[in-house]
Amino acid sequence: MGTPENTQRQQLLPKQAEPPTGSSTSSPLIRTLGLHVLRLLNWLVPLVLFLGVDFCFKKVFQAASFEFPSALFVMFCIFAVLMVLDYVNPFAALAFLNFFDPGVMFINRWLPLFYVPYLVVLPISVREIPASSAIKICCIIVGGWLATLSVSGFTAIAVRKAVKTEMIDPEPMEKPPPFSSIELWSWIAVFLVSFIMALLFPTALGTGARTCFLFYLASTVVGYIVGSGLPSKVKMIFHPVIFSLIFPNLVAYLFGLLSKQGYDAALGFYLTESSSDPGAGDILLEFLGPVILSFAFSMFKQRTLMKRHAAEIFTSVIVSTLFSLYSTAIVGRLVALDPSLTVSILPRCITVALALNIVSLFEGANLALTAAVVVATGLIGANFVQSALNILRLHDPIARGIAAASSSHGLATAALSAEEPEALPFSAIAYALTGIFGSLFCTIPAARQSLLAIAGSGWNS
């Protein structure tokens, strides 16, 4: 038997209409086509609303010179609306949730693509970083990950021993569907046609970014789909996001060679950072706002769990986030890392969508480096989080879930979910809350100044 909430949600789903008697032979085809259109609109409409709301609030906050991330503000508003509706009229809250669920599922399915652009252009963004600094950054990433994992996990254990709250079964979490061969071959066809057309008619669309847009987008998508289709053991080492950054770089090299523009010029068309002439990477980055908005729905679905284990979750998240930010600044200062690089890697344990928001509050931060460090931290967590938790003797599901997300965000959360579904809800909650709290903390001028003072003098926020 399903829960009352699940029963209500099932009642809200649209029922398939019965075919009329005496219909023509063409009606099955029409019904099939209509069903595909409805399915498309089912996720497209909420996704467009996400993008539109994020765009409007971003402009409003920019015009008012607000430093607080606009997407985070909207996320809190959505969560508040859901909570109020749930209190006043639970049926209306479920209807609201069901309407936006397909859009949220679309975001979750393609999530890595939305932060990969800065990784794609990494080869030309970090050339000025000295090798000695790169080694220091790598040491901070590895050591910082293990330290944050330990602090978060043991904090959760300590709070659990104090409050002694009994664990209950969480709400089941729906996973995005796998990619089909039709999707893969469709995107391959798009890539081949657009690549050939770009070579034959390089000025047809006016600018290089527009000419290269479609095949760069297709190569990023193909790389991610190919990587997602690999065996689980292979993905533990080569995460799909690696393929989604390798493929566009190979395509940039090939296009630069054939068009005689060179690799750097060709890759420059991927991410232009120009609103008047955006590349494929610029468009993908526009979805980072909706990614943050989607956190409101994830938290609402797990509101019962959040309320029951609030002490463990919030205490661990706050302690681990502050530890991560300040330990990074301290170690960066101790190893004499350039302050600009230290600031760029401060949010190493926070999901990319919010990490980029955080470093944008500091002048001169390297966004490409931030994205790379965050993803590297996630990859380390995805590969070693379970072994590390076992070595640390952290066997409690709540502590394991919180520690995984607080130290290495979404990638470790995904890796943990395959083997430990009981820890997944806690990891998903901590994944969102770590980024939210880190963003809120860094919007405080005094907090930023304290981090800058530790990282090194001569910097402005």
Short mmCIF file of C-alpha atoms in Angstrom, two decimals:
data_model
loop_
_atom_site.label_atom_id
_atom_site.label_comp_id
_atom_site.label_asym_id
_atom_site.label_seq_id
_atom_site.Cartn_x
_atom_site.Cartn_y
_atom_site.Cartn_z
CA MET A 1 0.00 0.00 0.00
CA GLY A 2 1.31 3.49 -0.82
CA THR A 3 1.49 6.38 1.59
CA PRO A 4 -1.34 8.99 1.57
CA GLU A 5 1.06 11.49 -0.05
CA ASN A 6 2.00 9.06 -2.82
CA THR A 7 -1.69 8.23 -3.35
CA GLN A 8 -2.50 11.94 -3.71
CA ARG A 9 0.37 12.40 -6.16
CA GLN A 10 -0.88 9.49 -8.25
CA GLN A 11 -4.32 11.07 -8.34
CA LEU A 12 -2.81 14.27 -9.67
CA LEU A 13 -1.17 12.56 -12.64
CA PRO A 14 -3.08 12.99 -15.91
CA LYS A 15 -5.03 9.96 -17.02
CA GLN A 16 -4.69 8.76 -20.57
CA ALA A 17 -7.82 9.45 -22.56
CA GLU A 18 -9.83 6.50 -23.89
CA PRO A 19 -9.81 6.28 -27.70
CA PRO A 20 -13.12 7.34 -29.25
CA THR A 21 -15.12 4.67 -31.01
CA GLY A 22 -15.15 4.80 -34.77
CA SER A 23 -11.91 6.73 -35.00
CA SER A 24 -9.99 6.74 -38.26
CA THR A 25 -6.89 4.62 -38.91
CA SER A 26 -4.70 7.72 -38.56
CA SER A 27 -5.82 8.39 -34.97
CA PRO A 28 -3.21 6.10 -33.31
CA LEU A 29 -0.45 8.05 -35.05
CA ILE A 30 -2.02 11.35 -34.04
CA ARG A 31 -2.43 10.17 -30.44
CA THR A 32 1.21 9.01 -30.33
CA LEU A 33 2.41 12.32 -31.75
CA GLY A 34 0.23 14.22 -29.29
CA LEU A 35 1.59 12.16 -26.40
CA HIS A 36 5.18 13.00 -27.40
CA VAL A 37 4.30 16.70 -27.61
CA LEU A 38 2.69 16.60 -24.16
CA ARG A 39 5.74 14.86 -22.72
CA LEU A 40 7.98 17.51 -24.26
CA LEU A 41 5.87 20.34 -22.84
CA ASN A 42 5.75 18.53 -19.51
CA TRP A 43 9.43 19.32 -18.80
CA LEU A 44 9.93 22.23 -21.21
CA VAL A 45 7.36 24.57 -19.64
CA PRO A 46 8.68 24.35 -16.06
CA LEU A 47 12.26 24.57 -17.36
CA VAL A 48 11.46 27.77 -19.29
CA LEU A 49 9.80 29.16 -16.16
CA PHE A 50 12.93 28.35 -14.14
CA LEU A 51 15.12 30.14 -16.68
CA GLY A 52 12.77 33.11 -16.97
CA VAL A 53 12.42 33.65 -13.22
CA ASP A 54 16.18 33.27 -12.70
CA PHE A 55 16.91 35.76 -15.51
CA CYS A 56 14.45 38.36 -14.20
CA PHE A 57 15.65 38.22 -10.60
CA LYS A 58 19.28 38.29 -11.72
CA LYS A 59 18.61 41.54 -13.57
CA VAL A 60 16.73 43.00 -10.61
CA PHE A 61 19.54 42.14 -8.19
CA GLN A 62 22.16 43.54 -10.56
CA ALA A 63 20.21 46.79 -10.99
CA ALA A 64 19.85 47.12 -7.21
CA SER A 65 23.52 46.18 -6.64
CA PHE A 66 22.57 43.36 -4.28
CA GLU A 67 25.49 41.04 -3.54
CA PHE A 68 23.24 38.21 -2.36
CA PRO A 69 22.87 35.49 -5.06
CA SER A 70 19.53 36.03 -6.77
CA ALA A 71 19.02 32.32 -7.49
CA LEU A 72 19.45 31.51 -3.80
CA PHE A 73 16.82 34.12 -2.89
CA VAL A 74 14.36 32.62 -5.39
CA MET A 75 15.12 29.13 -4.06
CA PHE A 76 14.17 30.24 -0.54
CA CYS A 77 10.98 31.82 -1.92
CA ILE A 78 9.98 28.60 -3.70
CA PHE A 79 10.66 26.54 -0.58
CA ALA A 80 8.61 28.98 1.52
CA VAL A 81 5.70 28.82 -0.94
CA LEU A 82 5.77 25.00 -0.84
CA MET A 83 5.82 24.95 2.95
CA VAL A 84 2.94 27.45 3.22
CA LEU A 85 0.89 25.55 0.65
CA ASP A 86 1.61 22.28 2.44
CA TYR A 87 0.29 23.80 5.68
CA VAL A 88 -2.78 25.49 4.16
CA ASN A 89 -3.66 23.02 1.39
CA PRO A 90 -1.44 19.91 0.99
CA PHE A 91 -3.22 19.01 -2.26
CA ALA A 92 -2.17 22.37 -3.77
CA ALA A 93 1.41 21.82 -2.62
CA LEU A 94 1.50 18.44 -4.32
CA ALA A 95 0.02 19.91 -7.50
CA PHE A 96 2.72 22.60 -7.47
CA LEU A 97 5.37 19.95 -6.90
CA ASN A 98 4.05 17.68 -9.67
CA PHE A 99 3.99 20.54 -12.16
CA PHE A 100 7.68 21.36 -11.68
CA ASP A 101 8.92 17.80 -11.11
CA PRO A 102 9.62 17.06 -14.82
CA GLY A 103 11.74 20.22 -15.06
CA VAL A 104 13.63 19.28 -11.90
CA MET A 105 14.20 15.77 -13.28
CA PHE A 106 15.56 17.25 -16.52
CA ILE A 107 18.02 19.36 -14.51
CA ASN A 108 19.13 16.38 -12.44
CA ARG A 109 19.59 14.25 -15.52
CA TRP A 110 21.88 16.73 -17.28
CA LEU A 111 23.39 18.36 -14.19
CA PRO A 112 27.13 17.87 -14.96
CA LEU A 113 26.76 19.56 -18.34
CA PHE A 114 25.82 22.84 -16.68
CA TYR A 115 29.16 23.28 -14.92
CA VAL A 116 31.44 21.67 -17.50
CA PRO A 117 32.09 24.82 -19.63
CA TYR A 118 34.76 26.21 -17.29
CA LEU A 119 36.42 22.80 -17.31
CA VAL A 120 36.41 22.66 -21.11
CA VAL A 121 38.38 25.93 -21.38
CA LEU A 122 40.68 25.00 -18.49
CA PRO A 123 43.68 24.32 -20.78
CA ILE A 124 43.80 27.99 -21.80
CA SER A 125 42.63 29.40 -18.45
CA VAL A 126 45.31 28.06 -16.11
CA ARG A 127 48.44 28.37 -18.23
CA GLU A 128 49.72 31.23 -16.11
CA ILE A 129 49.53 29.19 -12.89
CA PRO A 130 53.09 28.06 -11.93
CA ALA A 131 53.74 24.35 -11.54
CA SER A 132 54.68 24.83 -7.88
CA SER A 133 51.32 26.47 -7.21
CA ALA A 134 49.51 23.66 -9.02
CA ILE A 135 51.22 21.09 -6.75
CA LYS A 136 50.20 23.07 -3.66
CA ILE A 137 46.60 23.23 -4.88
CA CYS A 138 46.56 19.46 -5.47
CA CYS A 139 47.82 18.84 -1.93
CA ILE A 140 45.16 21.16 -0.49
CA ILE A 141 42.44 19.37 -2.47
CA VAL A 142 43.42 15.88 -1.29
CA GLY A 143 44.27 16.76 2.30
CA GLY A 144 41.36 19.15 2.63
CA TRP A 145 38.91 16.54 1.35
CA LEU A 146 39.99 13.94 3.92
CA ALA A 147 40.04 16.49 6.75
CA THR A 148 36.55 17.83 5.89
CA LEU A 149 35.20 14.28 5.57
CA SER A 150 36.51 13.46 9.05
CA VAL A 151 35.26 16.65 10.69
CA SER A 152 31.79 16.32 9.16
CA GLY A 153 31.43 12.61 9.93
CA PHE A 154 32.61 12.79 13.54
CA THR A 155 30.50 15.90 14.16
CA ALA A 156 27.41 14.02 12.98
CA ILE A 157 28.28 11.05 15.20
CA ALA A 158 28.79 13.30 18.24
CA VAL A 159 25.44 15.06 17.73
CA ARG A 160 23.65 11.76 17.13
CA LYS A 161 24.97 10.40 20.42
CA ALA A 162 23.73 13.55 22.15
CA VAL A 163 20.22 13.71 20.68
CA LYS A 164 19.66 9.93 20.25
CA THR A 165 17.06 10.39 17.50
CA GLU A 166 15.90 7.10 16.04
CA MET A 167 16.34 6.81 12.28
CA ILE A 168 13.20 6.34 10.17
CA ASP A 169 12.77 5.28 6.56
CA PRO A 170 13.13 8.31 4.24
CA GLU A 171 10.97 9.16 1.25
CA PRO A 172 12.15 7.26 -1.85
CA MET A 173 14.16 9.38 -4.29
CA GLU A 174 13.41 9.07 -7.99
CA LYS A 175 16.41 8.66 -10.27
CA PRO A 176 16.63 10.14 -13.79
CA PRO A 177 16.16 7.62 -16.62
CA PRO A 178 19.24 6.33 -18.47
CA PHE A 179 20.14 7.67 -21.90
CA SER A 180 18.91 5.76 -24.93
CA SER A 181 20.81 4.81 -28.07
CA ILE A 182 18.40 7.02 -30.05
CA GLU A 183 19.50 10.05 -28.04
CA LEU A 184 23.15 9.21 -28.57
CA TRP A 185 22.91 8.72 -32.33
CA SER A 186 20.69 11.77 -32.74
CA TRP A 187 23.30 13.97 -31.08
CA ILE A 188 26.08 12.34 -33.10
CA ALA A 189 24.16 13.19 -36.28
CA VAL A 190 23.71 16.79 -35.09
CA PHE A 191 27.43 17.01 -34.41
CA LEU A 192 28.51 15.62 -37.80
CA VAL A 193 26.15 17.80 -39.83
CA SER A 194 26.91 21.01 -37.91
CA PHE A 195 30.68 20.38 -37.90
CA ILE A 196 30.80 19.85 -41.65
CA MET A 197 28.59 22.89 -42.28
CA ALA A 198 30.84 25.04 -40.05
CA LEU A 199 33.90 24.00 -42.08
CA LEU A 200 32.21 24.61 -45.42
CA PHE A 201 30.49 27.87 -44.44
CA PRO A 202 32.58 29.40 -41.63
CA THR A 203 30.96 32.86 -41.87
CA ALA A 204 27.38 31.80 -42.56
CA LEU A 205 26.13 32.83 -39.11
CA GLY A 206 28.30 35.91 -38.76
CA THR A 207 30.55 35.00 -35.81
CA GLY A 208 32.72 32.06 -34.83
CA ALA A 209 30.73 31.40 -31.66
CA ARG A 210 27.48 31.10 -33.60
CA THR A 211 29.10 28.98 -36.30
CA CYS A 212 30.57 26.57 -33.73
CA PHE A 213 27.66 26.63 -31.30
CA LEU A 214 25.79 23.53 -32.41
CA PHE A 215 28.73 21.15 -32.84
CA TYR A 216 30.29 22.26 -29.55
CA LEU A 217 27.00 21.67 -27.75
CA ALA A 218 26.58 18.30 -29.45
CA SER A 219 30.14 17.20 -28.64
CA THR A 220 29.61 18.07 -24.96
CA VAL A 221 26.35 16.11 -24.84
CA VAL A 222 27.79 13.12 -26.73
CA GLY A 223 30.76 12.99 -24.37
CA TYR A 224 28.47 12.94 -21.35
CA ILE A 225 26.15 10.27 -22.80
CA VAL A 226 29.10 8.06 -23.79
CA GLY A 227 30.64 8.44 -20.34
CA SER A 228 27.31 7.71 -18.64
CA GLY A 229 26.97 4.46 -20.58
CA LEU A 230 30.24 2.97 -19.32
CA PRO A 231 30.30 0.20 -16.67
CA SER A 232 30.04 1.37 -13.06
CA LYS A 233 33.60 0.30 -12.20
CA VAL A 234 34.97 2.34 -15.12
CA LYS A 235 32.89 5.36 -14.12
CA MET A 236 34.40 5.22 -10.64
CA ILE A 237 37.71 6.21 -12.27
CA PHE A 238 36.53 8.03 -15.40
CA HIS A 239 33.45 9.99 -14.40
CA PRO A 240 31.15 10.99 -17.32
CA VAL A 241 32.05 14.64 -16.74
CA ILE A 242 35.62 13.84 -17.87
CA PHE A 243 34.35 12.75 -21.27
CA SER A 244 32.15 15.84 -21.57
CA LEU A 245 35.23 18.03 -21.26
CA ILE A 246 37.58 15.86 -23.36
CA PHE A 247 35.28 15.60 -26.38
CA PRO A 248 34.89 19.38 -26.96
CA ASN A 249 38.63 19.83 -26.58
CA LEU A 250 39.33 17.18 -29.21
CA VAL A 251 36.76 18.82 -31.46
CA ALA A 252 38.36 22.24 -30.89
CA TYR A 253 41.76 20.86 -31.85
CA LEU A 254 40.35 19.23 -35.00
CA PHE A 255 38.34 22.30 -36.01
CA GLY A 256 41.30 24.59 -35.36
CA LEU A 257 43.51 22.33 -37.47
CA LEU A 258 41.11 21.99 -40.42
CA SER A 259 40.05 25.64 -40.40
CA LYS A 260 43.65 26.79 -39.80
CA GLN A 261 42.54 28.98 -36.90
CA GLY A 262 44.49 27.10 -34.27
CA TYR A 263 43.39 25.35 -31.08
CA ASP A 264 43.23 28.43 -28.84
CA ALA A 265 41.09 30.45 -31.22
CA ALA A 266 38.76 27.53 -31.87
CA LEU A 267 38.32 26.77 -28.17
CA GLY A 268 37.69 30.45 -27.51
CA PHE A 269 34.41 30.12 -29.41
CA TYR A 270 33.14 27.62 -26.81
CA LEU A 271 32.95 30.10 -23.94
CA THR A 272 32.95 33.76 -24.99
CA GLU A 273 31.46 35.26 -21.78
CA SER A 274 29.65 37.71 -24.06
CA SER A 275 25.90 38.18 -23.79
CA SER A 276 25.70 39.47 -27.36
CA ASP A 277 27.65 36.56 -28.86
CA PRO A 278 27.34 33.53 -26.56
CA GLY A 279 28.96 30.20 -27.24
CA ALA A 280 27.72 26.74 -26.32
CA GLY A 281 29.39 26.99 -22.91
CA ASP A 282 27.70 30.30 -22.13
CA ILE A 283 24.27 28.80 -22.78
CA LEU A 284 25.00 25.78 -20.58
CA LEU A 285 26.11 28.06 -17.73
CA GLU A 286 22.72 29.80 -17.84
CA PHE A 287 21.25 26.64 -16.32
CA LEU A 288 23.26 27.01 -13.10
CA GLY A 289 20.54 29.31 -11.76
CA PRO A 290 17.76 26.74 -12.30
CA VAL A 291 20.03 24.13 -10.67
CA ILE A 292 19.97 26.21 -7.48
CA LEU A 293 16.19 26.70 -7.76
CA SER A 294 15.73 22.93 -7.97
CA PHE A 295 17.23 22.55 -4.48
CA ALA A 296 13.96 23.93 -3.06
CA PHE A 297 12.02 20.93 -4.39
CA SER A 298 14.62 18.42 -3.17
CA MET A 299 14.53 19.87 0.34
CA PHE A 300 10.73 20.00 0.38
CA LYS A 301 10.50 16.32 -0.51
CA GLN A 302 12.74 15.47 2.43
CA ARG A 303 11.24 18.02 4.86
CA THR A 304 10.14 15.32 7.33
CA LEU A 305 13.65 13.90 7.44
CA MET A 306 15.17 17.38 7.78
CA LYS A 307 12.90 18.19 10.71
CA ARG A 308 13.52 14.89 12.50
CA HIS A 309 17.31 14.97 12.14
CA ALA A 310 17.76 18.76 12.08
CA ALA A 311 20.35 18.73 14.87
CA GLU A 312 22.67 16.27 13.13
CA ILE A 313 22.25 17.71 9.66
CA PHE A 314 22.51 21.45 10.37
CA THR A 315 25.27 21.18 12.97
CA SER A 316 27.42 18.98 10.73
CA VAL A 317 26.84 21.15 7.67
CA ILE A 318 27.67 24.40 9.47
CA VAL A 319 30.79 23.01 11.17
CA SER A 320 32.13 21.28 8.05
CA THR A 321 31.47 24.29 5.78
CA LEU A 322 33.23 26.72 8.10
CA PHE A 323 36.08 24.26 8.58
CA SER A 324 36.45 23.80 4.82
CA LEU A 325 36.51 27.54 4.05
CA TYR A 326 38.87 28.59 6.84
CA SER A 327 41.19 25.56 6.68
CA THR A 328 41.67 26.20 2.96
CA ALA A 329 42.54 29.85 3.62
CA ILE A 330 44.90 28.91 6.47
CA VAL A 331 46.74 26.18 4.58
CA GLY A 332 46.97 28.38 1.49
CA ARG A 333 48.65 31.05 3.62
CA LEU A 334 50.97 28.52 5.29
CA VAL A 335 52.23 27.10 1.98
CA ALA A 336 52.60 30.61 0.51
CA LEU A 337 50.01 30.07 -2.22
CA ASP A 338 49.14 33.22 -4.14
CA PRO A 339 46.09 34.84 -2.43
CA SER A 340 44.17 35.01 -5.72
CA LEU A 341 44.56 31.25 -6.12
CA THR A 342 43.69 30.58 -2.49
CA VAL A 343 40.46 32.56 -2.82
CA SER A 344 39.64 30.72 -6.04
CA ILE A 345 39.73 27.35 -4.29
CA LEU A 346 37.96 28.36 -1.05
CA PRO A 347 34.62 26.71 -1.95
CA ARG A 348 36.25 23.38 -2.93
CA CYS A 349 33.60 21.34 -1.06
CA ILE A 350 30.59 23.23 -2.44
CA THR A 351 28.70 22.33 -5.60
CA VAL A 352 29.85 24.23 -8.68
CA ALA A 353 26.62 26.20 -9.16
CA LEU A 354 27.04 27.87 -5.76
CA ALA A 355 30.85 27.78 -5.64
CA LEU A 356 30.97 30.06 -8.69
CA ASN A 357 28.52 32.41 -6.96
CA ILE A 358 30.77 32.51 -3.91
CA VAL A 359 34.04 33.30 -5.70
CA SER A 360 32.27 35.92 -7.82
CA LEU A 361 32.00 37.91 -4.59
CA PHE A 362 35.80 38.24 -4.59
CA GLU A 363 37.62 40.32 -7.20
CA GLY A 364 40.08 38.58 -9.50
CA ALA A 365 39.10 34.99 -8.69
CA ASN A 366 39.73 32.40 -11.42
CA LEU A 367 36.33 30.81 -12.14
CA ALA A 368 37.83 28.08 -14.32
CA LEU A 369 40.16 27.07 -11.49
CA THR A 370 37.25 27.10 -9.04
CA ALA A 371 35.22 24.76 -11.24
CA ALA A 372 38.20 22.46 -11.77
CA VAL A 373 39.01 22.22 -8.06
CA VAL A 374 35.38 21.55 -7.13
CA VAL A 375 35.07 18.79 -9.73
CA ALA A 376 38.43 17.29 -8.72
CA THR A 377 37.25 17.20 -5.10
CA GLY A 378 34.05 15.50 -6.23
CA LEU A 379 35.94 12.91 -8.26
CA ILE A 380 38.19 12.09 -5.29
CA GLY A 381 35.10 11.66 -3.13
CA ALA A 382 33.30 9.55 -5.73
CA ASN A 383 36.24 7.14 -5.90
CA PHE A 384 37.36 6.94 -2.27
CA VAL A 385 34.54 8.13 0.02
CA GLN A 386 33.30 4.66 0.99
CA SER A 387 36.79 3.32 1.69
CA ALA A 388 37.71 6.41 3.70
CA LEU A 389 34.50 6.23 5.76
CA ASN A 390 35.19 2.57 6.51
CA ILE A 391 38.78 3.33 7.60
CA LEU A 392 37.47 6.11 9.84
CA ARG A 393 34.91 3.61 11.25
CA LEU A 394 32.00 5.83 10.39
CA HIS A 395 29.28 3.23 9.89
CA ASP A 396 26.18 5.25 10.77
CA PRO A 397 24.13 5.94 7.56
CA ILE A 398 23.33 9.50 8.61
CA ALA A 399 26.97 10.33 9.34
CA ARG A 400 28.13 8.65 6.13
CA GLY A 401 25.63 10.53 3.98
CA ILE A 402 26.34 13.92 5.55
CA ALA A 403 30.13 13.43 5.48
CA ALA A 404 30.14 12.38 1.81
CA ALA A 405 28.14 15.41 0.64
CA SER A 406 29.81 17.94 2.94
CA SER A 407 33.27 16.94 1.74
CA SER A 408 32.69 16.24 -1.95
CA HIS A 409 29.13 17.38 -2.84
CA GLY A 410 27.09 15.82 -5.65
CA LEU A 411 29.59 13.42 -7.21
CA ALA A 412 30.18 11.60 -3.92
CA THR A 413 26.43 11.65 -3.27
CA ALA A 414 25.82 9.90 -6.59
CA ALA A 415 28.58 7.35 -5.91
CA LEU A 416 27.23 6.61 -2.42
CA SER A 417 23.66 6.18 -3.66
CA ALA A 418 24.54 3.13 -5.76
CA GLU A 419 25.78 1.11 -2.78
CA GLU A 420 24.12 2.74 0.24
CA PRO A 421 20.58 3.93 -0.59
CA GLU A 422 19.82 4.41 3.12
CA ALA A 423 22.46 7.18 3.26
CA LEU A 424 21.35 8.91 0.04
CA PRO A 425 18.61 11.22 1.47
CA PHE A 426 20.95 12.60 4.13
CA SER A 427 23.65 13.08 1.52
CA ALA A 428 21.23 14.86 -0.83
CA ILE A 429 20.10 17.22 1.94
CA ALA A 430 23.66 17.98 3.06
CA TYR A 431 24.70 18.49 -0.56
CA ALA A 432 22.20 21.33 -0.94
CA LEU A 433 22.57 22.81 2.54
CA THR A 434 26.38 22.95 2.40
CA GLY A 435 26.24 25.13 -0.70
CA ILE A 436 23.41 27.24 0.69
CA PHE A 437 25.10 27.90 4.03
CA GLY A 438 28.46 28.58 2.35
CA SER A 439 26.83 31.11 0.04
CA LEU A 440 24.94 32.81 2.87
CA PHE A 441 28.08 33.03 4.98
CA CYS A 442 30.19 34.53 2.19
CA THR A 443 27.62 37.23 1.46
CA ILE A 444 28.49 38.71 4.88
CA PRO A 445 31.20 41.36 4.28
CA ALA A 446 32.91 40.64 7.61
CA ALA A 447 33.13 36.94 6.75
CA ARG A 448 34.71 37.67 3.38
CA GLN A 449 37.17 40.09 4.94
CA SER A 450 38.21 37.49 7.51
CA LEU A 451 38.87 34.95 4.78
CA LEU A 452 40.83 37.50 2.76
CA ALA A 453 42.88 38.48 5.80
CA ILE A 454 43.84 34.86 6.37
CA ALA A 455 44.52 34.17 2.67
CA GLY A 456 46.85 37.17 2.37
CA SER A 457 46.84 40.96 2.43
CA GLY A 458 46.36 43.31 -0.50
CA TRP A 459 43.01 41.87 -1.61
CA ASN A 460 39.61 43.51 -1.92
CA SER A 461 36.17 41.91 -1.87
#
